[in-house]
Amino acid sequence: MTASDRSFYRGTPYDRAGPSVLIDAVALLPADAGVEDLLTDATARDFLAEAFQHCKFIGYNHVALPLLEKAGIAKHIDEGVLKLSGGVATLTNFVEELGKLRLWGREPSVKLGSASASATNA
């Protein structure tokens, strides 16, 4: 990503970040060509499902919607799962939400293991 000061930031790929409990938020911004690889990658699916269960904020672009479905999240999208349309206002809103660290209101509705289990059966 290119920041407002024109510096470039390369995100940490999920497979090098460790378990999702160690990260603060997820931004799913795959290109059209890259989403197919992610859809067949169980590690990516589990990482995303666990991030949701750990009440992390998740930003995604339209290309990533099938991955949210595969992870069992698409039917449970809440105010902590934000569609990033690419506009400055959308990205600014996402970054502001990250200041809350977690979407604690999600916690009572997620049972650890349930999103991963439903994704495995999908």
mmCIF file of N, CA and C in Angstrom:
data_model
loop_
_atom_site.group_PDB
_atom_site.id
_atom_site.type_symbol
_atom_site.label_atom_id
_atom_site.label_comp_id
_atom_site.label_asym_id
_atom_site.label_seq_id
_atom_site.Cartn_x
_atom_site.Cartn_y
_atom_site.Cartn_z
ATOM 1 N N MET A 1 0.840 -1.160 0.000
ATOM 2 C CA MET A 1 0.000 0.000 0.000
ATOM 3 C C MET A 1 0.889 1.228 0.000
ATOM 4 N N THR A 2 0.389 2.281 -0.606
ATOM 5 C CA THR A 2 1.094 3.551 -0.601
ATOM 6 C C THR A 2 0.413 4.484 0.390
ATOM 7 N N ALA A 3 1.169 5.006 1.333
ATOM 8 C CA ALA A 3 0.649 5.914 2.348
ATOM 9 C C ALA A 3 0.512 7.314 1.776
ATOM 10 N N SER A 4 -0.136 8.199 2.526
ATOM 11 C CA SER A 4 -0.347 9.571 2.053
ATOM 12 C C SER A 4 0.961 10.320 1.825
ATOM 13 N N ASP A 5 2.034 9.934 2.524
ATOM 14 C CA ASP A 5 3.328 10.578 2.305
ATOM 15 C C ASP A 5 4.113 9.913 1.174
ATOM 16 N N ARG A 6 3.439 9.047 0.417
ATOM 17 C CA ARG A 6 3.979 8.329 -0.743
ATOM 18 C C ARG A 6 4.951 7.208 -0.365
ATOM 19 N N SER A 7 5.085 6.917 0.934
ATOM 20 C CA SER A 7 5.910 5.781 1.326
ATOM 21 C C SER A 7 5.121 4.508 1.070
ATOM 22 N N PHE A 8 5.821 3.423 0.837
ATOM 23 C CA PHE A 8 5.182 2.156 0.493
ATOM 24 C C PHE A 8 5.228 1.232 1.694
ATOM 25 N N TYR A 9 4.117 0.583 1.988
ATOM 26 C CA TYR A 9 4.048 -0.383 3.081
ATOM 27 C C TYR A 9 3.641 -1.729 2.517
ATOM 28 N N ARG A 10 4.453 -2.694 2.753
ATOM 29 C CA ARG A 10 4.145 -4.058 2.327
ATOM 30 C C ARG A 10 3.625 -4.810 3.553
ATOM 31 N N GLY A 11 2.407 -5.289 3.489
ATOM 32 C CA GLY A 11 1.807 -6.021 4.603
ATOM 33 C C GLY A 11 2.499 -7.351 4.824
ATOM 34 N N THR A 12 2.276 -7.925 5.980
ATOM 35 C CA THR A 12 2.826 -9.230 6.303
ATOM 36 C C THR A 12 1.856 -10.297 5.817
ATOM 37 N N PRO A 13 2.298 -11.192 4.962
ATOM 38 C CA PRO A 13 1.403 -12.268 4.508
ATOM 39 C C PRO A 13 0.945 -13.121 5.684
ATOM 40 N N TYR A 14 -0.310 -13.585 5.647
ATOM 41 C CA TYR A 14 -0.886 -14.358 6.738
ATOM 42 C C TYR A 14 -0.037 -15.563 7.105
ATOM 43 N N ASP A 15 0.624 -16.168 6.138
ATOM 44 C CA ASP A 15 1.384 -17.379 6.431
ATOM 45 C C ASP A 15 2.721 -17.087 7.104
ATOM 46 N N ARG A 16 3.064 -15.817 7.230
ATOM 47 C CA ARG A 16 4.287 -15.439 7.947
ATOM 48 C C ARG A 16 3.972 -14.660 9.211
ATOM 49 N N ALA A 17 2.704 -14.333 9.432
ATOM 50 C CA ALA A 17 2.310 -13.513 10.569
ATOM 51 C C ALA A 17 2.164 -14.334 11.842
ATOM 52 N N GLY A 18 2.087 -15.649 11.718
ATOM 53 C CA GLY A 18 1.825 -16.482 12.871
ATOM 54 C C GLY A 18 0.328 -16.606 13.067
ATOM 55 N N PRO A 19 -0.106 -17.102 14.205
ATOM 56 C CA PRO A 19 -1.541 -17.234 14.433
ATOM 57 C C PRO A 19 -2.221 -15.871 14.477
ATOM 58 N N SER A 20 -3.481 -15.833 14.094
ATOM 59 C CA SER A 20 -4.178 -14.546 14.004
ATOM 60 C C SER A 20 -4.302 -13.852 15.348
ATOM 61 N N VAL A 21 -4.185 -14.588 16.438
ATOM 62 C CA VAL A 21 -4.262 -13.969 17.758
ATOM 63 C C VAL A 21 -3.115 -12.966 17.970
ATOM 64 N N LEU A 22 -2.038 -13.087 17.203
ATOM 65 C CA LEU A 22 -0.879 -12.205 17.348
ATOM 66 C C LEU A 22 -0.994 -10.913 16.543
ATOM 67 N N ILE A 23 -2.009 -10.774 15.729
ATOM 68 C CA ILE A 23 -2.156 -9.568 14.920
ATOM 69 C C ILE A 23 -3.343 -8.755 15.432
ATOM 70 N N ASP A 24 -3.378 -7.486 15.084
ATOM 71 C CA ASP A 24 -4.439 -6.607 15.570
ATOM 72 C C ASP A 24 -5.621 -6.489 14.623
ATOM 73 N N ALA A 25 -5.404 -6.653 13.329
ATOM 74 C CA ALA A 25 -6.477 -6.501 12.346
ATOM 75 C C ALA A 25 -6.061 -7.199 11.064
ATOM 76 N N VAL A 26 -7.043 -7.389 10.179
ATOM 77 C CA VAL A 26 -6.788 -8.043 8.897
ATOM 78 C C VAL A 26 -7.320 -7.143 7.789
ATOM 79 N N ALA A 27 -6.525 -6.961 6.753
ATOM 80 C CA ALA A 27 -6.974 -6.278 5.541
ATOM 81 C C ALA A 27 -6.859 -7.274 4.391
ATOM 82 N N LEU A 28 -8.000 -7.643 3.832
ATOM 83 C CA LEU A 28 -8.050 -8.591 2.711
ATOM 84 C C LEU A 28 -8.183 -7.790 1.429
ATOM 85 N N LEU A 29 -7.100 -7.676 0.704
ATOM 86 C CA LEU A 29 -7.082 -6.883 -0.513
ATOM 87 C C LEU A 29 -6.497 -7.661 -1.680
ATOM 88 N N PRO A 30 -7.000 -8.864 -1.930
ATOM 89 C CA PRO A 30 -6.417 -9.656 -3.022
ATOM 90 C C PRO A 30 -6.804 -9.087 -4.386
ATOM 91 N N ALA A 31 -5.952 -9.352 -5.345
ATOM 92 C CA ALA A 31 -6.266 -9.033 -6.738
ATOM 93 C C ALA A 31 -7.143 -10.153 -7.284
ATOM 94 N N ASP A 32 -7.819 -9.885 -8.371
ATOM 95 C CA ASP A 32 -8.669 -10.904 -8.993
ATOM 96 C C ASP A 32 -7.905 -12.206 -9.209
ATOM 97 N N ALA A 33 -6.672 -12.093 -9.678
ATOM 98 C CA ALA A 33 -5.877 -13.277 -10.002
ATOM 99 C C ALA A 33 -5.428 -14.033 -8.755
ATOM 100 N N GLY A 34 -5.361 -13.377 -7.599
ATOM 101 C CA GLY A 34 -4.832 -14.022 -6.403
ATOM 102 C C GLY A 34 -5.860 -14.693 -5.522
ATOM 103 N N VAL A 35 -7.123 -14.359 -5.687
ATOM 104 C CA VAL A 35 -8.129 -14.874 -4.768
ATOM 105 C C VAL A 35 -8.344 -16.384 -4.933
ATOM 106 N N GLU A 36 -8.178 -16.914 -6.115
ATOM 107 C CA GLU A 36 -8.368 -18.355 -6.320
ATOM 108 C C GLU A 36 -7.387 -19.167 -5.485
ATOM 109 N N ASP A 37 -6.141 -18.718 -5.410
ATOM 110 C CA ASP A 37 -5.151 -19.418 -4.591
ATOM 111 C C ASP A 37 -5.555 -19.399 -3.118
ATOM 112 N N LEU A 38 -6.067 -18.256 -2.659
ATOM 113 C CA LEU A 38 -6.482 -18.141 -1.264
ATOM 114 C C LEU A 38 -7.683 -19.038 -0.956
ATOM 115 N N LEU A 39 -8.575 -19.183 -1.912
ATOM 116 C CA LEU A 39 -9.777 -19.997 -1.700
ATOM 117 C C LEU A 39 -9.460 -21.473 -1.503
ATOM 118 N N THR A 40 -8.345 -21.923 -2.033
ATOM 119 C CA THR A 40 -7.975 -23.332 -1.890
ATOM 120 C C THR A 40 -6.950 -23.544 -0.777
ATOM 121 N N ASP A 41 -6.643 -22.499 -0.031
ATOM 122 C CA ASP A 41 -5.629 -22.554 1.011
ATOM 123 C C ASP A 41 -6.302 -22.632 2.384
ATOM 124 N N ALA A 42 -6.256 -23.791 3.004
ATOM 125 C CA ALA A 42 -6.898 -23.987 4.310
ATOM 126 C C ALA A 42 -6.298 -23.080 5.375
ATOM 127 N N THR A 43 -5.007 -22.791 5.282
ATOM 128 C CA THR A 43 -4.364 -21.915 6.262
ATOM 129 C C THR A 43 -4.956 -20.517 6.191
ATOM 130 N N ALA A 44 -5.189 -20.009 4.990
ATOM 131 C CA ALA A 44 -5.792 -18.680 4.824
ATOM 132 C C ALA A 44 -7.201 -18.671 5.395
ATOM 133 N N ARG A 45 -7.969 -19.686 5.092
ATOM 134 C CA ARG A 45 -9.344 -19.784 5.595
ATOM 135 C C ARG A 45 -9.366 -19.816 7.115
ATOM 136 N N ASP A 46 -8.526 -20.644 7.709
ATOM 137 C CA ASP A 46 -8.489 -20.767 9.166
ATOM 138 C C ASP A 46 -7.993 -19.486 9.828
ATOM 139 N N PHE A 47 -6.991 -18.846 9.231
ATOM 140 C CA PHE A 47 -6.466 -17.592 9.764
ATOM 141 C C PHE A 47 -7.574 -16.553 9.840
ATOM 142 N N LEU A 48 -8.350 -16.445 8.776
ATOM 143 C CA LEU A 48 -9.432 -15.474 8.716
ATOM 144 C C LEU A 48 -10.551 -15.823 9.702
ATOM 145 N N ALA A 49 -10.947 -17.079 9.762
ATOM 146 C CA ALA A 49 -11.993 -17.500 10.694
ATOM 147 C C ALA A 49 -11.579 -17.234 12.138
ATOM 148 N N GLU A 50 -10.327 -17.509 12.458
ATOM 149 C CA GLU A 50 -9.838 -17.266 13.814
ATOM 150 C C GLU A 50 -9.779 -15.781 14.128
ATOM 151 N N ALA A 51 -9.392 -14.967 13.163
ATOM 152 C CA ALA A 51 -9.370 -13.514 13.378
ATOM 153 C C ALA A 51 -10.780 -13.013 13.704
ATOM 154 N N PHE A 52 -11.762 -13.520 12.993
ATOM 155 C CA PHE A 52 -13.152 -13.144 13.271
ATOM 156 C C PHE A 52 -13.543 -13.580 14.680
ATOM 157 N N GLN A 53 -13.204 -14.805 15.043
ATOM 158 C CA GLN A 53 -13.541 -15.320 16.369
ATOM 159 C C GLN A 53 -12.835 -14.567 17.487
ATOM 160 N N HIS A 54 -11.667 -14.024 17.188
ATOM 161 C CA HIS A 54 -10.922 -13.246 18.180
ATOM 162 C C HIS A 54 -11.338 -11.779 18.176
ATOM 163 N N CYS A 55 -12.458 -11.490 17.512
ATOM 164 C CA CYS A 55 -13.062 -10.148 17.510
ATOM 165 C C CYS A 55 -12.185 -9.091 16.847
ATOM 166 N N LYS A 56 -11.347 -9.505 15.896
ATOM 167 C CA LYS A 56 -10.492 -8.556 15.167
ATOM 168 C C LYS A 56 -11.322 -7.804 14.135
ATOM 169 N N PHE A 57 -10.877 -6.603 13.812
ATOM 170 C CA PHE A 57 -11.474 -5.871 12.703
ATOM 171 C C PHE A 57 -10.923 -6.443 11.407
ATOM 172 N N ILE A 58 -11.796 -6.589 10.431
ATOM 173 C CA ILE A 58 -11.418 -7.154 9.138
ATOM 174 C C ILE A 58 -11.903 -6.203 8.056
ATOM 175 N N GLY A 59 -10.968 -5.717 7.257
ATOM 176 C CA GLY A 59 -11.316 -4.906 6.100
ATOM 177 C C GLY A 59 -11.157 -5.770 4.858
ATOM 178 N N TYR A 60 -12.040 -5.585 3.883
ATOM 179 C CA TYR A 60 -11.951 -6.414 2.690
ATOM 180 C C TYR A 60 -12.406 -5.640 1.460
ATOM 181 N N ASN A 61 -11.880 -6.042 0.313
ATOM 182 C CA ASN A 61 -12.363 -5.485 -0.944
ATOM 183 C C ASN A 61 -13.365 -6.470 -1.560
ATOM 184 N N HIS A 62 -14.012 -6.067 -2.639
ATOM 185 C CA HIS A 62 -15.057 -6.904 -3.240
ATOM 186 C C HIS A 62 -14.531 -8.254 -3.722
ATOM 187 N N VAL A 63 -13.272 -8.302 -4.084
ATOM 188 C CA VAL A 63 -12.677 -9.549 -4.570
ATOM 189 C C VAL A 63 -12.586 -10.586 -3.450
ATOM 190 N N ALA A 64 -12.475 -10.140 -2.204
ATOM 191 C CA ALA A 64 -12.281 -11.036 -1.072
ATOM 192 C C ALA A 64 -13.567 -11.654 -0.543
ATOM 193 N N LEU A 65 -14.724 -11.242 -1.029
ATOM 194 C CA LEU A 65 -15.988 -11.768 -0.513
ATOM 195 C C LEU A 65 -16.073 -13.300 -0.561
ATOM 196 N N PRO A 66 -15.629 -13.964 -1.631
ATOM 197 C CA PRO A 66 -15.663 -15.440 -1.620
ATOM 198 C C PRO A 66 -14.817 -16.048 -0.494
ATOM 199 N N LEU A 67 -13.742 -15.374 -0.113
ATOM 200 C CA LEU A 67 -12.915 -15.878 0.989
ATOM 201 C C LEU A 67 -13.658 -15.728 2.320
ATOM 202 N N LEU A 68 -14.403 -14.641 2.497
ATOM 203 C CA LEU A 68 -15.229 -14.491 3.695
ATOM 204 C C LEU A 68 -16.287 -15.594 3.749
ATOM 205 N N GLU A 69 -16.838 -15.931 2.600
ATOM 206 C CA GLU A 69 -17.813 -17.019 2.538
ATOM 207 C C GLU A 69 -17.168 -18.342 2.927
ATOM 208 N N LYS A 70 -16.005 -18.620 2.384
ATOM 209 C CA LYS A 70 -15.293 -19.876 2.653
ATOM 210 C C LYS A 70 -14.933 -19.999 4.142
ATOM 211 N N ALA A 71 -14.644 -18.872 4.785
ATOM 212 C CA ALA A 71 -14.266 -18.876 6.197
ATOM 213 C C ALA A 71 -15.485 -18.886 7.120
ATOM 214 N N GLY A 72 -16.690 -18.873 6.549
ATOM 215 C CA GLY A 72 -17.895 -18.909 7.363
ATOM 216 C C GLY A 72 -18.271 -17.579 7.970
ATOM 217 N N ILE A 73 -17.760 -16.486 7.424
ATOM 218 C CA ILE A 73 -17.988 -15.151 7.981
ATOM 219 C C ILE A 73 -19.058 -14.374 7.224
ATOM 220 N N ALA A 74 -19.225 -14.621 5.947
ATOM 221 C CA ALA A 74 -20.088 -13.792 5.093
ATOM 222 C C ALA A 74 -21.507 -13.663 5.633
ATOM 223 N N LYS A 75 -22.031 -14.697 6.250
ATOM 224 C CA LYS A 75 -23.391 -14.639 6.801
ATOM 225 C C LYS A 75 -23.440 -13.945 8.153
ATOM 226 N N HIS A 76 -22.273 -13.590 8.688
ATOM 227 C CA HIS A 76 -22.192 -12.990 10.020
ATOM 228 C C HIS A 76 -21.488 -11.636 9.998
ATOM 229 N N ILE A 77 -21.459 -10.976 8.851
ATOM 230 C CA ILE A 77 -20.777 -9.688 8.750
ATOM 231 C C ILE A 77 -21.418 -8.701 9.716
ATOM 232 N N ASP A 78 -20.579 -8.040 10.492
ATOM 233 C CA ASP A 78 -21.042 -7.056 11.461
ATOM 234 C C ASP A 78 -20.263 -5.763 11.267
ATOM 235 N N GLU A 79 -20.394 -4.835 12.205
ATOM 236 C CA GLU A 79 -19.737 -3.534 12.047
ATOM 237 C C GLU A 79 -18.217 -3.607 12.144
ATOM 238 N N GLY A 80 -17.675 -4.758 12.493
ATOM 239 C CA GLY A 80 -16.227 -4.936 12.536
ATOM 240 C C GLY A 80 -15.650 -5.533 11.269
ATOM 241 N N VAL A 81 -16.518 -5.861 10.308
ATOM 242 C CA VAL A 81 -16.087 -6.370 9.007
ATOM 243 C C VAL A 81 -16.475 -5.303 7.994
ATOM 244 N N LEU A 82 -15.479 -4.565 7.555
ATOM 245 C CA LEU A 82 -15.719 -3.362 6.772
ATOM 246 C C LEU A 82 -15.299 -3.516 5.315
ATOM 247 N N LYS A 83 -16.221 -3.206 4.420
ATOM 248 C CA LYS A 83 -15.891 -3.240 3.000
ATOM 249 C C LYS A 83 -15.048 -2.014 2.672
ATOM 250 N N LEU A 84 -13.889 -2.247 2.097
ATOM 251 C CA LEU A 84 -12.969 -1.174 1.725
ATOM 252 C C LEU A 84 -13.122 -0.923 0.237
ATOM 253 N N SER A 85 -13.815 0.134 -0.093
ATOM 254 C CA SER A 85 -14.085 0.424 -1.500
ATOM 255 C C SER A 85 -12.950 1.163 -2.179
ATOM 256 N N GLY A 86 -11.915 1.500 -1.445
ATOM 257 C CA GLY A 86 -10.755 2.157 -2.034
ATOM 258 C C GLY A 86 -10.724 3.650 -1.832
ATOM 259 N N GLY A 87 -11.822 4.237 -1.421
ATOM 260 C CA GLY A 87 -11.847 5.673 -1.171
ATOM 261 C C GLY A 87 -11.112 6.026 0.106
ATOM 262 N N VAL A 88 -10.604 7.240 0.173
ATOM 263 C CA VAL A 88 -9.863 7.696 1.347
ATOM 264 C C VAL A 88 -10.745 7.642 2.589
ATOM 265 N N ALA A 89 -12.015 8.040 2.466
ATOM 266 C CA ALA A 89 -12.909 8.038 3.618
ATOM 267 C C ALA A 89 -13.099 6.622 4.161
ATOM 268 N N THR A 90 -13.244 5.650 3.285
ATOM 269 C CA THR A 90 -13.431 4.258 3.713
ATOM 270 C C THR A 90 -12.196 3.760 4.445
ATOM 271 N N LEU A 91 -11.033 4.013 3.905
ATOM 272 C CA LEU A 91 -9.793 3.564 4.543
ATOM 273 C C LEU A 91 -9.563 4.295 5.859
ATOM 274 N N THR A 92 -9.882 5.591 5.891
ATOM 275 C CA THR A 92 -9.737 6.361 7.125
ATOM 276 C C THR A 92 -10.656 5.802 8.201
ATOM 277 N N ASN A 93 -11.880 5.473 7.843
ATOM 278 C CA ASN A 93 -12.825 4.888 8.786
ATOM 279 C C ASN A 93 -12.293 3.562 9.336
ATOM 280 N N PHE A 94 -11.736 2.730 8.468
ATOM 281 C CA PHE A 94 -11.176 1.447 8.896
ATOM 282 C C PHE A 94 -10.057 1.671 9.908
ATOM 283 N N VAL A 95 -9.153 2.582 9.602
ATOM 284 C CA VAL A 95 -8.030 2.855 10.503
ATOM 285 C C VAL A 95 -8.537 3.408 11.838
ATOM 286 N N GLU A 96 -9.536 4.265 11.809
ATOM 287 C CA GLU A 96 -10.103 4.791 13.055
ATOM 288 C C GLU A 96 -10.719 3.679 13.899
ATOM 289 N N GLU A 97 -11.395 2.730 13.269
ATOM 290 C CA GLU A 97 -11.989 1.613 13.995
ATOM 291 C C GLU A 97 -10.924 0.759 14.665
ATOM 292 N N LEU A 98 -9.753 0.686 14.067
ATOM 293 C CA LEU A 98 -8.676 -0.128 14.635
ATOM 294 C C LEU A 98 -8.250 0.366 16.010
ATOM 295 N N GLY A 99 -8.510 1.645 16.289
ATOM 296 C CA GLY A 99 -8.183 2.195 17.600
ATOM 297 C C GLY A 99 -8.950 1.517 18.732
ATOM 298 N N LYS A 100 -10.060 0.886 18.405
ATOM 299 C CA LYS A 100 -10.850 0.166 19.415
ATOM 300 C C LYS A 100 -10.226 -1.185 19.752
ATOM 301 N N LEU A 101 -9.279 -1.610 18.958
ATOM 302 C CA LEU A 101 -8.523 -2.854 19.088
ATOM 303 C C LEU A 101 -9.342 -4.101 18.774
ATOM 304 N N ARG A 102 -10.524 -4.243 19.333
ATOM 305 C CA ARG A 102 -11.375 -5.406 19.077
ATOM 306 C C ARG A 102 -12.825 -4.952 18.994
ATOM 307 N N LEU A 103 -13.644 -5.763 18.359
ATOM 308 C CA LEU A 103 -15.083 -5.541 18.355
ATOM 309 C C LEU A 103 -15.656 -6.462 19.431
ATOM 310 N N TRP A 104 -15.595 -5.996 20.673
ATOM 311 C CA TRP A 104 -15.976 -6.841 21.805
ATOM 312 C C TRP A 104 -17.439 -7.258 21.761
ATOM 313 N N GLY A 105 -18.287 -6.490 21.091
ATOM 314 C CA GLY A 105 -19.688 -6.863 20.982
ATOM 315 C C GLY A 105 -19.916 -8.154 20.210
ATOM 316 N N ARG A 106 -18.941 -8.570 19.433
ATOM 317 C CA ARG A 106 -19.037 -9.824 18.675
ATOM 318 C C ARG A 106 -18.813 -11.049 19.568
ATOM 319 N N GLU A 107 -18.096 -10.853 20.640
ATOM 320 C CA GLU A 107 -17.645 -11.987 21.455
ATOM 321 C C GLU A 107 -18.757 -12.937 21.895
ATOM 322 N N PRO A 108 -19.910 -12.461 22.388
ATOM 323 C CA PRO A 108 -20.940 -13.416 22.809
ATOM 324 C C PRO A 108 -21.525 -14.254 21.667
ATOM 325 N N SER A 109 -21.410 -13.759 20.438
ATOM 326 C CA SER A 109 -22.042 -14.465 19.320
ATOM 327 C C SER A 109 -21.124 -15.453 18.611
ATOM 328 N N VAL A 110 -19.839 -15.460 18.940
ATOM 329 C CA VAL A 110 -18.928 -16.407 18.291
ATOM 330 C C VAL A 110 -18.504 -17.477 19.276
ATOM 331 N N LYS A 111 -18.566 -18.684 18.813
ATOM 332 C CA LYS A 111 -18.075 -19.806 19.602
ATOM 333 C C LYS A 111 -16.772 -20.228 18.956
ATOM 334 N N LEU A 112 -15.715 -20.253 19.713
ATOM 335 C CA LEU A 112 -14.429 -20.634 19.140
ATOM 336 C C LEU A 112 -14.544 -21.988 18.469
ATOM 337 N N GLY A 113 -14.083 -22.028 17.250
ATOM 338 C CA GLY A 113 -14.122 -23.260 16.481
ATOM 339 C C GLY A 113 -15.296 -23.347 15.538
ATOM 340 N N SER A 114 -16.348 -22.563 15.770
ATOM 341 C CA SER A 114 -17.550 -22.721 14.935
ATOM 342 C C SER A 114 -17.342 -22.226 13.512
ATOM 343 N N ALA A 115 -16.669 -21.089 13.319
ATOM 344 C CA ALA A 115 -16.453 -20.606 11.954
ATOM 345 C C ALA A 115 -15.523 -21.550 11.207
ATOM 346 N N SER A 116 -14.481 -22.017 11.865
ATOM 347 C CA SER A 116 -13.564 -22.947 11.207
ATOM 348 C C SER A 116 -14.269 -24.252 10.879
ATOM 349 N N ALA A 117 -15.121 -24.711 11.763
ATOM 350 C CA ALA A 117 -15.814 -25.973 11.539
ATOM 351 C C ALA A 117 -16.776 -25.846 10.367
ATOM 352 N N SER A 118 -17.503 -24.730 10.298
ATOM 353 C CA SER A 118 -18.447 -24.568 9.187
ATOM 354 C C SER A 118 -17.710 -24.386 7.878
ATOM 355 N N ALA A 119 -16.545 -23.746 7.912
ATOM 356 C CA ALA A 119 -15.777 -23.558 6.679
ATOM 357 C C ALA A 119 -15.212 -24.888 6.191
ATOM 358 N N THR A 120 -14.808 -25.736 7.124
ATOM 359 C CA THR A 120 -14.258 -27.030 6.753
ATOM 360 C C THR A 120 -15.310 -27.875 6.035
ATOM 361 N N ASN A 121 -16.557 -27.724 6.437
ATOM 362 C CA ASN A 121 -17.630 -28.496 5.831
ATOM 363 C C ASN A 121 -18.176 -27.858 4.559
ATOM 364 N N ALA A 122 -17.691 -26.653 4.234
ATOM 365 C CA ALA A 122 -18.206 -25.936 3.052
ATOM 366 C C ALA A 122 -17.612 -26.471 1.776
#
